Tab-separated table of C-alpha atoms in Angstrom:
chain	number	residue	atom	x	y	z
A	209	UNK	CA	30.934	3.979	2.881
A	210	UNK	CA	32.527	3.704	-0.581
A	211	UNK	CA	31.642	6.277	-3.200
A	212	UNK	CA	31.092	5.647	-6.861
A	213	UNK	CA	33.818	7.676	-8.563
A	214	UNK	CA	31.581	8.901	-11.382
A	215	UNK	CA	29.192	11.769	-10.815
A	216	UNK	CA	26.229	12.040	-13.184
A	217	UNK	CA	23.684	14.720	-13.894
A	218	UNK	CA	20.651	12.539	-13.164
A	219	UNK	CA	20.060	9.434	-11.122
A	220	UNK	CA	16.911	7.458	-11.989
A	221	UNK	CA	15.827	5.033	-9.267
A	222	UNK	CA	14.001	2.160	-10.961
A	223	UNK	CA	13.954	0.777	-14.504
A	224	UNK	CA	10.239	0.040	-14.815
A	225	UNK	CA	7.540	1.562	-17.013
A	226	UNK	CA	8.363	5.199	-16.295
A	227	UNK	CA	12.065	4.794	-15.562
A	228	UNK	CA	12.830	3.038	-18.852
A	229	UNK	CA	11.032	5.676	-20.916
A	230	UNK	CA	12.582	8.526	-18.954
A	231	UNK	CA	16.080	7.118	-19.416
A	232	UNK	CA	15.487	6.939	-23.165
A	233	UNK	CA	14.255	10.525	-23.311
A	234	UNK	CA	17.211	11.871	-21.323
A	235	UNK	CA	19.675	9.830	-23.369
A	236	UNK	CA	18.671	11.893	-26.397
A	237	UNK	CA	20.305	14.943	-24.805
A	238	UNK	CA	24.036	14.181	-25.203
A	239	UNK	CA	25.134	16.723	-22.608
A	240	UNK	CA	23.089	15.025	-19.862
A	241	UNK	CA	24.611	12.001	-18.135
A	242	UNK	CA	22.217	9.477	-16.594
A	243	UNK	CA	22.583	6.602	-14.128
A	244	UNK	CA	19.711	4.114	-13.799
A	245	UNK	CA	19.713	2.042	-10.623
A	246	UNK	CA	17.657	-1.165	-10.611
A	247	UNK	CA	17.173	-3.272	-7.483
A	248	UNK	CA	16.655	-6.451	-9.516
A	249	UNK	CA	18.758	-8.267	-12.036
A	250	UNK	CA	18.960	-8.637	-15.797
A	251	UNK	CA	15.979	-9.684	-17.905
A	252	UNK	CA	17.848	-12.308	-19.954
A	253	UNK	CA	15.667	-15.310	-19.054
A	254	UNK	CA	13.624	-16.241	-22.131
A	255	UNK	CA	10.631	-17.212	-19.952
A	256	UNK	CA	10.169	-13.501	-19.269
A	257	UNK	CA	9.255	-12.985	-22.917
A	258	UNK	CA	6.820	-15.919	-23.227
A	259	UNK	CA	3.300	-14.469	-22.813
A	260	UNK	CA	1.818	-17.763	-21.588
A	261	UNK	CA	4.314	-17.800	-18.681
A	262	UNK	CA	3.199	-14.510	-17.137
A	263	UNK	CA	1.261	-16.085	-14.252
A	264	UNK	CA	4.389	-17.966	-13.203
A	265	UNK	CA	6.911	-15.145	-13.600
A	266	UNK	CA	4.509	-12.641	-12.019
A	267	UNK	CA	5.018	-14.253	-8.615
A	268	UNK	CA	8.505	-15.695	-9.049
A	269	UNK	CA	10.775	-14.311	-6.271
A	270	UNK	CA	13.651	-14.167	-8.747
A	271	UNK	CA	11.838	-11.420	-10.652
A	272	UNK	CA	9.396	-9.881	-8.179
A	273	UNK	CA	9.082	-8.449	-4.713
A	274	UNK	CA	6.094	-9.220	-2.503
A	275	UNK	CA	4.404	-6.742	-0.161
A	276	UNK	CA	2.130	-8.246	2.496
A	277	UNK	CA	-1.039	-6.352	3.381
A	278	UNK	CA	-2.440	-5.790	6.819
A	279	UNK	CA	-5.266	-8.273	7.581
A	280	UNK	CA	-8.637	-7.474	6.010
A	281	UNK	CA	-11.964	-9.183	5.311
A	282	UNK	CA	-12.074	-12.275	7.531
A	283	UNK	CA	-8.469	-11.710	8.567
A	284	UNK	CA	-6.614	-12.867	5.484
A	285	UNK	CA	-3.362	-11.316	4.305
A	286	UNK	CA	-2.572	-10.795	0.621
A	287	UNK	CA	0.689	-10.432	-1.222
A	288	UNK	CA	0.961	-7.601	-3.736
A	289	UNK	CA	3.574	-8.504	-6.324
A	290	UNK	CA	5.697	-5.934	-8.173
A	291	UNK	CA	8.483	-6.378	-10.676
A	292	UNK	CA	12.030	-6.444	-9.327
A	293	UNK	CA	13.846	-6.932	-12.606
A	294	UNK	CA	15.048	-4.824	-15.518
A	295	UNK	CA	11.844	-3.365	-16.954
A	296	UNK	CA	10.077	-3.565	-13.596
A	297	UNK	CA	6.501	-4.780	-13.623
A	298	UNK	CA	6.286	-4.470	-17.422
A	299	UNK	CA	8.521	-7.546	-17.531
A	300	UNK	CA	6.152	-9.691	-15.440
A	301	UNK	CA	2.654	-8.183	-15.793
A	302	UNK	CA	-0.424	-9.297	-17.754
A	303	UNK	CA	0.654	-7.148	-20.736
A	304	UNK	CA	-2.703	-5.353	-21.238
A	305	UNK	CA	-2.267	-1.953	-22.906
A	306	UNK	CA	-5.297	0.060	-21.795
A	307	UNK	CA	-5.019	3.831	-21.845
A	308	UNK	CA	-8.161	4.593	-19.846
A	309	UNK	CA	-10.531	7.408	-20.757
A	310	UNK	CA	-10.113	11.091	-21.505
A	311	UNK	CA	-12.187	12.051	-18.489
A	312	UNK	CA	-9.762	10.311	-16.147
A	313	UNK	CA	-6.935	12.619	-17.131
A	314	UNK	CA	-8.997	15.758	-17.535
A	315	UNK	CA	-9.772	15.399	-13.828
A	316	UNK	CA	-6.050	16.087	-13.309
A	317	UNK	CA	-6.062	19.124	-15.594
A	318	UNK	CA	-5.772	21.572	-12.709
A	319	UNK	CA	-2.233	20.268	-12.242
A	320	UNK	CA	-1.528	20.590	-15.964
A	321	UNK	CA	-1.912	16.876	-16.654
A	322	UNK	CA	-5.004	16.680	-18.868
A	323	UNK	CA	-5.948	14.223	-21.623
A	324	UNK	CA	-4.291	16.179	-24.435
A	325	UNK	CA	-0.907	15.827	-22.754
A	326	UNK	CA	-1.347	12.100	-22.203
A	327	UNK	CA	-2.736	11.457	-25.669
A	328	UNK	CA	0.349	13.035	-27.221
A	329	UNK	CA	2.558	10.826	-25.038
A	330	UNK	CA	0.584	7.683	-25.906
A	331	UNK	CA	0.889	8.405	-29.613
A	332	UNK	CA	4.615	8.958	-29.322
A	333	UNK	CA	5.145	5.770	-27.313
A	334	UNK	CA	2.991	3.350	-29.285
A	335	UNK	CA	4.617	1.600	-32.186
A	336	UNK	CA	1.433	1.949	-34.218
A	337	UNK	CA	2.028	5.702	-34.418
A	338	UNK	CA	5.112	5.216	-36.567
A	339	UNK	CA	7.222	7.121	-34.000
A	340	UNK	CA	7.028	4.905	-30.967
A	341	UNK	CA	8.911	1.858	-29.810
A	342	UNK	CA	6.326	0.124	-27.634
A	343	UNK	CA	4.780	-2.412	-29.978
A	344	UNK	CA	1.161	-3.395	-29.336
A	345	UNK	CA	-0.608	-6.486	-30.664
A	346	UNK	CA	-3.977	-8.131	-30.110
A	347	UNK	CA	-4.704	-11.302	-28.199
A	348	UNK	CA	-5.130	-14.282	-30.485
A	349	UNK	CA	-8.649	-15.335	-31.395
A	350	UNK	CA	-10.182	-18.530	-30.064
A	351	UNK	CA	-13.687	-20.093	-30.106
A	352	UNK	CA	-14.513	-19.328	-26.456
A	353	UNK	CA	-13.538	-15.676	-26.751
A	354	UNK	CA	-15.500	-15.303	-29.979
A	355	UNK	CA	-18.577	-16.646	-28.189
A	356	UNK	CA	-17.978	-14.234	-25.327
A	357	UNK	CA	-17.786	-11.300	-27.744
A	358	UNK	CA	-20.982	-12.470	-29.491
A	359	UNK	CA	-22.694	-12.633	-26.119
A	360	UNK	CA	-21.556	-9.131	-25.181
A	361	UNK	CA	-22.937	-7.856	-28.488
A	362	UNK	CA	-26.322	-9.387	-27.631
A	363	UNK	CA	-26.198	-7.401	-24.382
A	364	UNK	CA	-25.550	-4.213	-26.428
A	365	UNK	CA	-21.865	-3.964	-25.581
A	366	UNK	CA	-20.343	-3.124	-28.931
A	367	UNK	CA	-17.401	-5.199	-30.201
A	368	UNK	CA	-14.640	-2.940	-31.560
A	369	UNK	CA	-11.232	-3.655	-33.022
A	370	UNK	CA	-9.331	-1.175	-30.851
A	371	UNK	CA	-10.274	-0.958	-27.181
A	372	UNK	CA	-8.393	2.355	-26.953
A	373	UNK	CA	-9.964	3.844	-30.059
A	374	UNK	CA	-13.347	4.874	-28.693
A	375	UNK	CA	-15.338	5.679	-25.576
A	376	UNK	CA	-18.588	4.275	-24.253
A	377	UNK	CA	-19.453	0.663	-23.597
A	378	UNK	CA	-17.315	-1.598	-25.762
A	379	UNK	CA	-15.450	-4.873	-25.974
A	380	UNK	CA	-12.401	-5.996	-27.916
A	381	UNK	CA	-9.703	-8.574	-28.144
A	382	UNK	CA	-7.178	-7.353	-25.591
A	383	UNK	CA	-4.448	-4.954	-26.764
A	384	UNK	CA	-1.246	-6.460	-25.413
A	385	UNK	CA	2.414	-5.495	-25.260
A	386	UNK	CA	3.270	-8.447	-27.494
A	387	UNK	CA	4.992	-8.539	-30.862
A	388	UNK	CA	5.857	-11.616	-32.940
A	389	UNK	CA	4.628	-13.813	-30.112
A	390	UNK	CA	6.913	-12.269	-27.466
A	391	UNK	CA	6.405	-9.843	-24.590
A	392	UNK	CA	7.782	-6.353	-25.226
A	393	UNK	CA	8.596	-4.752	-21.874
A	394	UNK	CA	9.404	-1.087	-21.328
A	395	UNK	CA	13.052	-2.109	-21.115
A	396	UNK	CA	12.815	-3.922	-24.460
A	397	UNK	CA	11.167	-0.889	-26.032
A	398	UNK	CA	13.314	1.851	-24.492
A	399	UNK	CA	15.969	1.071	-21.904
A	400	UNK	CA	18.150	-1.452	-23.703
A	401	UNK	CA	18.785	0.941	-26.573
A	402	UNK	CA	19.260	3.889	-24.217
A	403	UNK	CA	22.133	2.187	-22.370
A	404	UNK	CA	23.979	1.698	-25.653
A	405	UNK	CA	24.503	5.464	-25.677
A	406	UNK	CA	27.614	6.752	-23.902
A	407	UNK	CA	25.681	9.060	-21.569
A	408	UNK	CA	23.539	6.347	-19.905
A	409	UNK	CA	24.627	3.702	-17.404
A	410	UNK	CA	22.500	0.901	-15.931
A	411	UNK	CA	23.557	-0.622	-12.604
A	412	UNK	CA	21.702	-3.780	-11.531
A	413	UNK	CA	21.120	-5.187	-8.046
A	414	UNK	CA	21.405	-1.722	-6.537
A	415	UNK	CA	18.689	-1.468	-3.884
A	416	UNK	CA	18.450	2.225	-3.030
A	417	UNK	CA	18.182	2.680	0.727
A	418	UNK	CA	17.821	6.436	0.897
A	419	UNK	CA	18.220	9.749	-0.884
A	420	UNK	CA	21.200	11.795	0.313
A	421	UNK	CA	20.476	15.432	1.135
A	422	UNK	CA	22.517	18.556	1.684
A	423	UNK	CA	19.966	20.367	3.798
A	424	UNK	CA	16.823	19.782	1.748
A	425	UNK	CA	18.613	19.472	-1.619
A	426	UNK	CA	18.999	15.960	-2.985
A	427	UNK	CA	22.616	15.256	-3.964
A	428	UNK	CA	22.582	11.509	-4.553
A	429	UNK	CA	21.527	8.158	-3.132
A	430	UNK	CA	22.890	5.376	-0.975
A	431	UNK	CA	22.305	1.849	-2.268
A	432	UNK	CA	22.959	-1.685	-1.127
A	433	UNK	CA	24.883	-3.468	-3.894
A	434	UNK	CA	26.636	-6.835	-4.244
A	435	UNK	CA	29.792	-4.963	-3.221
A	436	UNK	CA	28.240	-3.458	-0.104
A	437	UNK	CA	26.756	-0.005	0.439
A	438	UNK	CA	27.686	2.561	-2.197
A	439	UNK	CA	26.903	6.262	-2.498
A	440	UNK	CA	26.100	7.618	-5.966
A	441	UNK	CA	26.126	11.380	-6.592
A	442	UNK	CA	23.971	13.499	-8.895
A	443	UNK	CA	24.900	17.011	-10.010
A	444	UNK	CA	21.371	18.022	-10.827
A	445	UNK	CA	18.566	15.677	-9.779
A	446	UNK	CA	17.490	12.389	-8.304
A	447	UNK	CA	14.325	11.097	-9.990
A	448	UNK	CA	12.476	8.334	-8.163
A	449	UNK	CA	10.688	5.843	-10.436
A	450	UNK	CA	10.363	3.035	-7.885
A	451	UNK	CA	6.610	2.564	-8.226
A	452	UNK	CA	3.563	3.165	-6.069
A	453	UNK	CA	4.890	1.036	-3.226
A	454	UNK	CA	8.607	1.674	-3.545
A	455	UNK	CA	8.643	5.440	-4.086
A	456	UNK	CA	6.876	6.553	-0.874
A	457	UNK	CA	8.911	4.111	1.194
A	458	UNK	CA	12.139	5.517	-0.242
A	459	UNK	CA	11.001	9.060	0.505
A	460	UNK	CA	10.144	8.135	4.082
A	461	UNK	CA	13.413	6.271	4.684
A	462	UNK	CA	15.117	9.437	3.429
A	463	UNK	CA	13.302	11.664	5.913
A	464	UNK	CA	10.577	13.054	3.661
A	465	UNK	CA	7.065	12.441	4.919
A	466	UNK	CA	4.689	12.801	7.833
A	467	UNK	CA	6.779	13.630	10.933
A	468	UNK	CA	4.704	11.261	13.080
A	469	UNK	CA	5.361	8.335	10.735
A	470	UNK	CA	9.056	9.165	10.480
A	471	UNK	CA	9.592	9.623	14.197
A	472	UNK	CA	7.786	6.351	14.980
A	473	UNK	CA	10.111	4.593	12.518
A	474	UNK	CA	13.240	6.192	13.943
A	475	UNK	CA	13.966	8.367	10.898
A	476	UNK	CA	15.056	12.022	11.298
A	477	UNK	CA	12.819	14.510	9.478
A	478	UNK	CA	14.432	16.209	6.481
A	479	UNK	CA	11.296	17.688	4.950
A	480	UNK	CA	7.725	17.541	6.177
A	481	UNK	CA	5.394	16.186	3.495
A	482	UNK	CA	2.340	14.687	5.178
A	483	UNK	CA	0.744	13.237	2.041
A	484	UNK	CA	3.551	10.713	1.394
A	485	UNK	CA	2.225	7.153	1.440
A	486	UNK	CA	-1.453	8.068	1.557
A	487	UNK	CA	-4.125	8.090	-1.172
A	488	UNK	CA	-3.289	4.471	-2.115
A	489	UNK	CA	-5.840	3.222	-4.654
A	490	UNK	CA	-6.184	-0.247	-6.101
A	491	UNK	CA	-8.532	-2.242	-8.319
A	492	UNK	CA	-10.354	-4.896	-6.282
A	493	UNK	CA	-12.751	-7.252	-8.008
A	494	UNK	CA	-14.360	-10.655	-8.276
A	495	UNK	CA	-13.182	-13.511	-10.476
A	496	UNK	CA	-15.811	-16.071	-11.467
A	497	UNK	CA	-14.236	-19.405	-12.399
A	498	UNK	CA	-16.179	-21.411	-14.960
A	499	UNK	CA	-16.001	-24.655	-16.917
A	500	UNK	CA	-16.346	-24.521	-20.695
A	501	UNK	CA	-17.292	-27.509	-22.782
A	502	UNK	CA	-18.433	-28.550	-26.252
A	503	UNK	CA	-16.185	-26.058	-28.006
A	504	UNK	CA	-13.975	-26.667	-31.037
A	505	UNK	CA	-10.384	-27.474	-30.175
A	506	UNK	CA	-8.581	-24.190	-29.609
A	507	UNK	CA	-4.967	-25.118	-30.202
A	508	UNK	CA	-2.248	-24.085	-27.784
A	509	UNK	CA	-2.983	-23.550	-24.073
A	510	UNK	CA	-3.957	-20.042	-23.046
A	511	UNK	CA	-1.862	-17.737	-20.926
A	512	UNK	CA	-3.295	-14.256	-21.206
A	513	UNK	CA	-6.530	-12.319	-20.974
A	514	UNK	CA	-8.132	-12.467	-24.418
A	515	UNK	CA	-11.087	-10.055	-24.233
A	516	UNK	CA	-11.473	-6.800	-22.307
A	517	UNK	CA	-14.844	-5.073	-22.047
A	518	UNK	CA	-15.852	-1.759	-20.548
A	519	UNK	CA	-19.434	-1.366	-19.426
A	520	UNK	CA	-21.901	0.343	-17.110
A	521	UNK	CA	-22.673	-1.511	-13.923
A	522	UNK	CA	-26.173	-0.046	-14.092
A	523	UNK	CA	-28.121	1.563	-16.958
A	524	UNK	CA	-28.369	4.753	-14.916
A	525	UNK	CA	-24.589	5.139	-14.584
A	526	UNK	CA	-23.154	8.284	-16.178
A	527	UNK	CA	-20.629	6.235	-18.137
A	528	UNK	CA	-18.733	2.958	-18.126
A	529	UNK	CA	-17.642	2.254	-14.552
A	530	UNK	CA	-16.695	-1.434	-14.718
A	531	UNK	CA	-13.980	-3.368	-16.531
A	532	UNK	CA	-14.515	-7.053	-17.340
A	533	UNK	CA	-11.779	-9.426	-18.443
A	534	UNK	CA	-12.249	-12.830	-20.050
A	535	UNK	CA	-9.373	-15.241	-19.539
A	536	UNK	CA	-9.690	-18.777	-20.972
A	537	UNK	CA	-7.279	-21.301	-19.544
A	538	UNK	CA	-6.123	-24.855	-19.995
A	539	UNK	CA	-5.947	-26.902	-23.183
A	540	UNK	CA	-8.316	-29.186	-25.075
A	541	UNK	CA	-10.451	-31.308	-22.736
A	542	UNK	CA	-12.010	-34.691	-23.324
A	543	UNK	CA	-14.845	-33.095	-25.270
A	544	UNK	CA	-12.481	-31.244	-27.598
A	545	UNK	CA	-13.098	-27.857	-25.960
A	546	UNK	CA	-11.020	-25.988	-23.367
A	547	UNK	CA	-10.944	-26.444	-19.637
A	548	UNK	CA	-12.517	-23.200	-18.503
A	549	UNK	CA	-12.367	-19.453	-18.179
A	550	UNK	CA	-12.106	-16.792	-15.512
A	551	UNK	CA	-14.551	-13.911	-15.873
A	552	UNK	CA	-13.156	-11.118	-13.720
A	553	UNK	CA	-14.491	-7.631	-13.131
A	554	UNK	CA	-13.815	-4.611	-10.944
A	555	UNK	CA	-14.996	-0.996	-10.454
A	556	UNK	CA	-12.798	1.080	-12.760
A	557	UNK	CA	-12.339	4.231	-10.671
A	558	UNK	CA	-12.439	3.246	-6.985
A	559	UNK	CA	-12.700	5.971	-4.380
A	560	UNK	CA	-11.484	3.895	-1.413
A	561	UNK	CA	-7.997	4.881	-0.279
A	562	UNK	CA	-5.414	3.015	1.751
A	563	UNK	CA	-1.811	3.705	2.681
A	564	UNK	CA	1.713	2.338	2.860
A	565	UNK	CA	4.329	3.514	5.370
A	566	UNK	CA	7.687	2.443	6.725
A	567	UNK	CA	7.962	0.874	10.168
A	568	UNK	CA	11.720	1.337	10.466
A	569	UNK	CA	14.689	2.923	8.686
A	570	UNK	CA	16.027	-0.163	6.912
A	571	UNK	CA	15.299	-1.921	3.637
A	572	UNK	CA	14.388	-5.061	5.578
A	573	UNK	CA	11.872	-3.354	7.863
A	574	UNK	CA	8.463	-4.624	6.731
A	575	UNK	CA	6.196	-1.727	5.684
A	576	UNK	CA	2.614	-1.356	6.865
A	577	UNK	CA	0.376	-1.754	3.811
A	578	UNK	CA	-3.301	-1.000	4.471
A	579	UNK	CA	-5.438	-1.701	1.352
A	580	UNK	CA	-8.749	-0.442	2.802
A	581	UNK	CA	-10.696	-2.138	0.004
A	582	UNK	CA	-14.344	-1.238	-0.668
A	583	UNK	CA	-14.512	1.251	2.186
A	584	UNK	CA	-16.796	3.735	0.382
A	585	UNK	CA	-20.474	3.388	-0.470
A	586	UNK	CA	-19.718	4.216	-4.106
A	587	UNK	CA	-17.249	1.364	-4.526
A	588	UNK	CA	-19.578	-1.137	-2.888
A	589	UNK	CA	-22.527	0.000	-5.018
A	590	UNK	CA	-20.587	-0.327	-8.281
A	591	UNK	CA	-19.245	-3.730	-7.237
A	592	UNK	CA	-22.736	-5.050	-6.419
A	593	UNK	CA	-24.388	-3.604	-9.515
A	594	UNK	CA	-21.536	-4.880	-11.670
A	595	UNK	CA	-21.982	-8.386	-10.269
A	596	UNK	CA	-25.597	-8.484	-11.440
A	597	UNK	CA	-24.619	-7.185	-14.886
A	598	UNK	CA	-21.809	-9.706	-15.330
A	599	UNK	CA	-23.962	-12.607	-14.150
A	600	UNK	CA	-26.669	-11.592	-16.614
A	601	UNK	CA	-24.120	-11.642	-19.440
A	602	UNK	CA	-22.897	-15.071	-18.378
A	603	UNK	CA	-26.486	-16.349	-18.472
A	604	UNK	CA	-26.969	-15.174	-22.072
A	605	UNK	CA	-26.480	-17.357	-25.132
A	606	UNK	CA	-24.283	-18.238	-26.876
A	607	UNK	CA	-21.812	-18.327	-23.949
A	608	UNK	CA	-24.433	-19.734	-21.564
A	609	UNK	CA	-24.717	-22.868	-23.667
A	610	UNK	CA	-21.081	-23.823	-23.009
A	611	UNK	CA	-20.376	-22.244	-19.598
A	612	UNK	CA	-21.082	-23.577	-16.110
A	613	UNK	CA	-19.911	-22.316	-12.722
A	614	UNK	CA	-16.944	-24.189	-11.345
A	615	UNK	CA	-16.993	-22.575	-7.891
A	616	UNK	CA	-19.733	-21.287	-5.549
A	617	UNK	CA	-20.879	-17.700	-6.113
A	618	UNK	CA	-23.176	-15.459	-4.080
A	619	UNK	CA	-26.697	-14.632	-5.183
A	620	UNK	CA	-26.931	-11.548	-7.393
A	621	UNK	CA	-29.248	-9.736	-4.975
A	622	UNK	CA	-27.278	-10.371	-1.784
A	623	UNK	CA	-25.261	-7.165	-1.398
A	624	UNK	CA	-23.497	-8.142	1.820
A	625	UNK	CA	-22.507	-11.529	0.396
A	626	UNK	CA	-21.130	-9.982	-2.800
A	627	UNK	CA	-18.957	-7.509	-0.895
A	628	UNK	CA	-17.813	-10.272	1.449
A	629	UNK	CA	-17.034	-12.532	-1.512
A	630	UNK	CA	-14.851	-9.843	-3.076
A	631	UNK	CA	-12.955	-9.274	0.162
A	632	UNK	CA	-12.508	-12.947	1.022
A	633	UNK	CA	-12.233	-14.588	-2.411
A	634	UNK	CA	-11.725	-11.740	-4.863
A	635	UNK	CA	-8.628	-10.574	-6.670
A	636	UNK	CA	-6.367	-7.562	-6.672
A	637	UNK	CA	-5.359	-6.290	-10.101
A	638	UNK	CA	-1.969	-4.863	-9.039
A	639	UNK	CA	-2.933	-1.455	-10.417
A	640	UNK	CA	-1.905	0.492	-7.327
A	641	UNK	CA	-1.415	4.256	-7.683
A	642	UNK	CA	-1.509	7.517	-5.764
A	643	UNK	CA	0.989	7.405	-2.880
A	644	UNK	CA	3.023	10.390	-4.159
A	645	UNK	CA	0.116	12.142	-5.829
A	646	UNK	CA	0.017	15.294	-7.906
A	647	UNK	CA	-2.200	18.131	-6.808
A	648	UNK	CA	-2.313	21.215	-4.581
A	649	UNK	CA	-2.212	19.128	-1.406
A	650	UNK	CA	-0.215	16.273	-2.921
A	651	UNK	CA	3.315	15.015	-2.558
A	652	UNK	CA	4.609	16.458	-5.837
A	653	UNK	CA	4.031	19.662	-7.763
A	654	UNK	CA	2.747	19.805	-11.332
A	655	UNK	CA	6.335	19.386	-12.601
A	656	UNK	CA	6.837	16.321	-10.352
A	657	UNK	CA	9.131	18.025	-7.817
A	658	UNK	CA	8.820	16.685	-4.277
A	659	UNK	CA	7.413	19.431	-2.050
A	660	UNK	CA	9.781	20.598	0.636
A	661	UNK	CA	12.894	19.538	-1.287
A	662	UNK	CA	15.081	20.622	-4.197
A	663	UNK	CA	16.644	18.450	-6.879
A	664	UNK	CA	14.193	15.597	-6.256
A	665	UNK	CA	11.267	14.376	-8.359
A	666	UNK	CA	8.981	11.354	-8.519
A	667	UNK	CA	7.829	10.048	-11.900
A	668	UNK	CA	5.782	6.841	-11.861
A	669	UNK	CA	2.263	5.546	-11.110
A	670	UNK	CA	2.483	6.882	-7.560
A	671	UNK	CA	1.922	10.448	-8.834
A	672	UNK	CA	-1.523	9.641	-10.281
A	673	UNK	CA	-4.079	11.305	-7.980
A	674	UNK	CA	-6.858	8.897	-9.004
A	675	UNK	CA	-6.998	5.585	-10.841
A	676	UNK	CA	-7.382	5.839	-14.602
A	677	UNK	CA	-10.321	3.738	-15.793
A	678	UNK	CA	-8.088	1.021	-17.157
A	679	UNK	CA	-4.761	-0.676	-16.536
A	680	UNK	CA	-1.736	1.260	-15.348
A	681	UNK	CA	1.251	0.258	-17.518
A	682	UNK	CA	0.317	2.568	-20.401
A	683	UNK	CA	-0.237	5.723	-18.291
A	684	UNK	CA	2.907	4.960	-16.275
A	685	UNK	CA	4.969	4.923	-19.457
A	686	UNK	CA	3.242	8.135	-20.520
A	687	UNK	CA	4.278	9.722	-17.216
A	688	UNK	CA	7.860	8.720	-18.004
A	689	UNK	CA	7.535	10.385	-21.407
A	690	UNK	CA	6.100	13.599	-19.956
A	691	UNK	CA	8.752	13.629	-17.235
A	692	UNK	CA	11.302	13.397	-20.029
A	693	UNK	CA	9.905	16.623	-21.486
A	694	UNK	CA	10.126	18.361	-18.111
A	695	UNK	CA	13.621	17.212	-17.189
A	696	UNK	CA	15.122	17.470	-20.696
A	697	UNK	CA	13.991	21.074	-20.963
A	698	UNK	CA	15.684	21.905	-17.672
A	699	UNK	CA	18.810	19.999	-18.675
A	700	UNK	CA	19.136	21.758	-22.017
A	701	UNK	CA	18.567	25.144	-20.431
A	702	UNK	CA	20.881	24.326	-17.542
A	703	UNK	CA	18.475	26.351	-15.494
A	704	UNK	CA	18.927	26.504	-11.718
A	705	UNK	CA	16.290	24.646	-9.725
A	706	UNK	CA	13.957	26.592	-7.529
């Protein structure tokens, strides 16, 4: 196998939300050399920066990779789509910038990852802080979304300007990673400038097959490239930022994981780490498709979620446990209004856990992805209660006067039908986390080192032990920022790794 002649201090596997930010942070230390390996190609296509095109690019095989689930519900199989392009999923996602709540992160405080640490990272990342590069804008106003906000206010869900600026039940025009009408991916914000520095390289179409070990110490990676298989070497660390689905699979192909899983897949065990690939959590919800009519003409067709609301599924809930998105679509209809809207909702902090594991040693061996949706009483209860709350909002004026159902929906009181509807006709939000989780029994330590190994860390959404009560792009970038603190400190000190 050919070797890359250059040896760097750090190899970052993946250029997505966390990888782009981490590369930027490490590039600020001139004595540290960094190689970023991205399985996908360049993000030059202008359609990637057009917000209205996100539904198309989010499933385009040129820019994404699909992971098929095991059968569930009535036997259907879903495809989970992740970015396979410079910038990762931030280049193809729905662009919502939702931090989640303080309580989500304080639940991780035992591992040293509380809200204060994340809040500092968010403030440093966000362009609004004056220090950050990730620019955030608001979805454009339109008549349907204004009516939806007015309706939420009548149901005592307070409209606010900044969804991330307060707690409690609230609604706002969606904060989006858009500036001057264009998507701003993590690569746009951080990676493209980082690779202009002499100590950072970006190699595209390098699909990392495995981590190379000397004993249990990571020394590099082997990747499939357009020129064949190539080995890249790292003096100090390999840092995996391949995402919730990619990172555990790479660990397992490399021999790090549950010995039973590895042996069944024909992979020799390098380090036992039984938690790899477990604790998979995902937002599963229901999307209610409606027709809207008798509205003023709204201008250009819609392409993004316009309003995000956070609410209690039931008045007795301790706090907001449900997220609702309002997504108008289409253009002016014959009546001068717009075609319709999707009203989607999901439990914010699901407790159901699934898994993803390799079935063989190769990149082409299809993994076993078990979503295990709605497998806990808590998740089913929040889903059912949330359905009644959302339907009550939809039946309230002023939105009720212009909205009609465009597809059959279950009755609000039929719990079994609501759960079945979510499983058979619902949607997955692509907010997967948790497969390389932090914590005392998790895959990584509180400084993101992979247990049982040296010179190897994971830094992406897979390290989140539970789902933040929001979307995952913002906390993933924050993890990249915090990882930058951890790794930069070690690099500057040139301290040996334990």
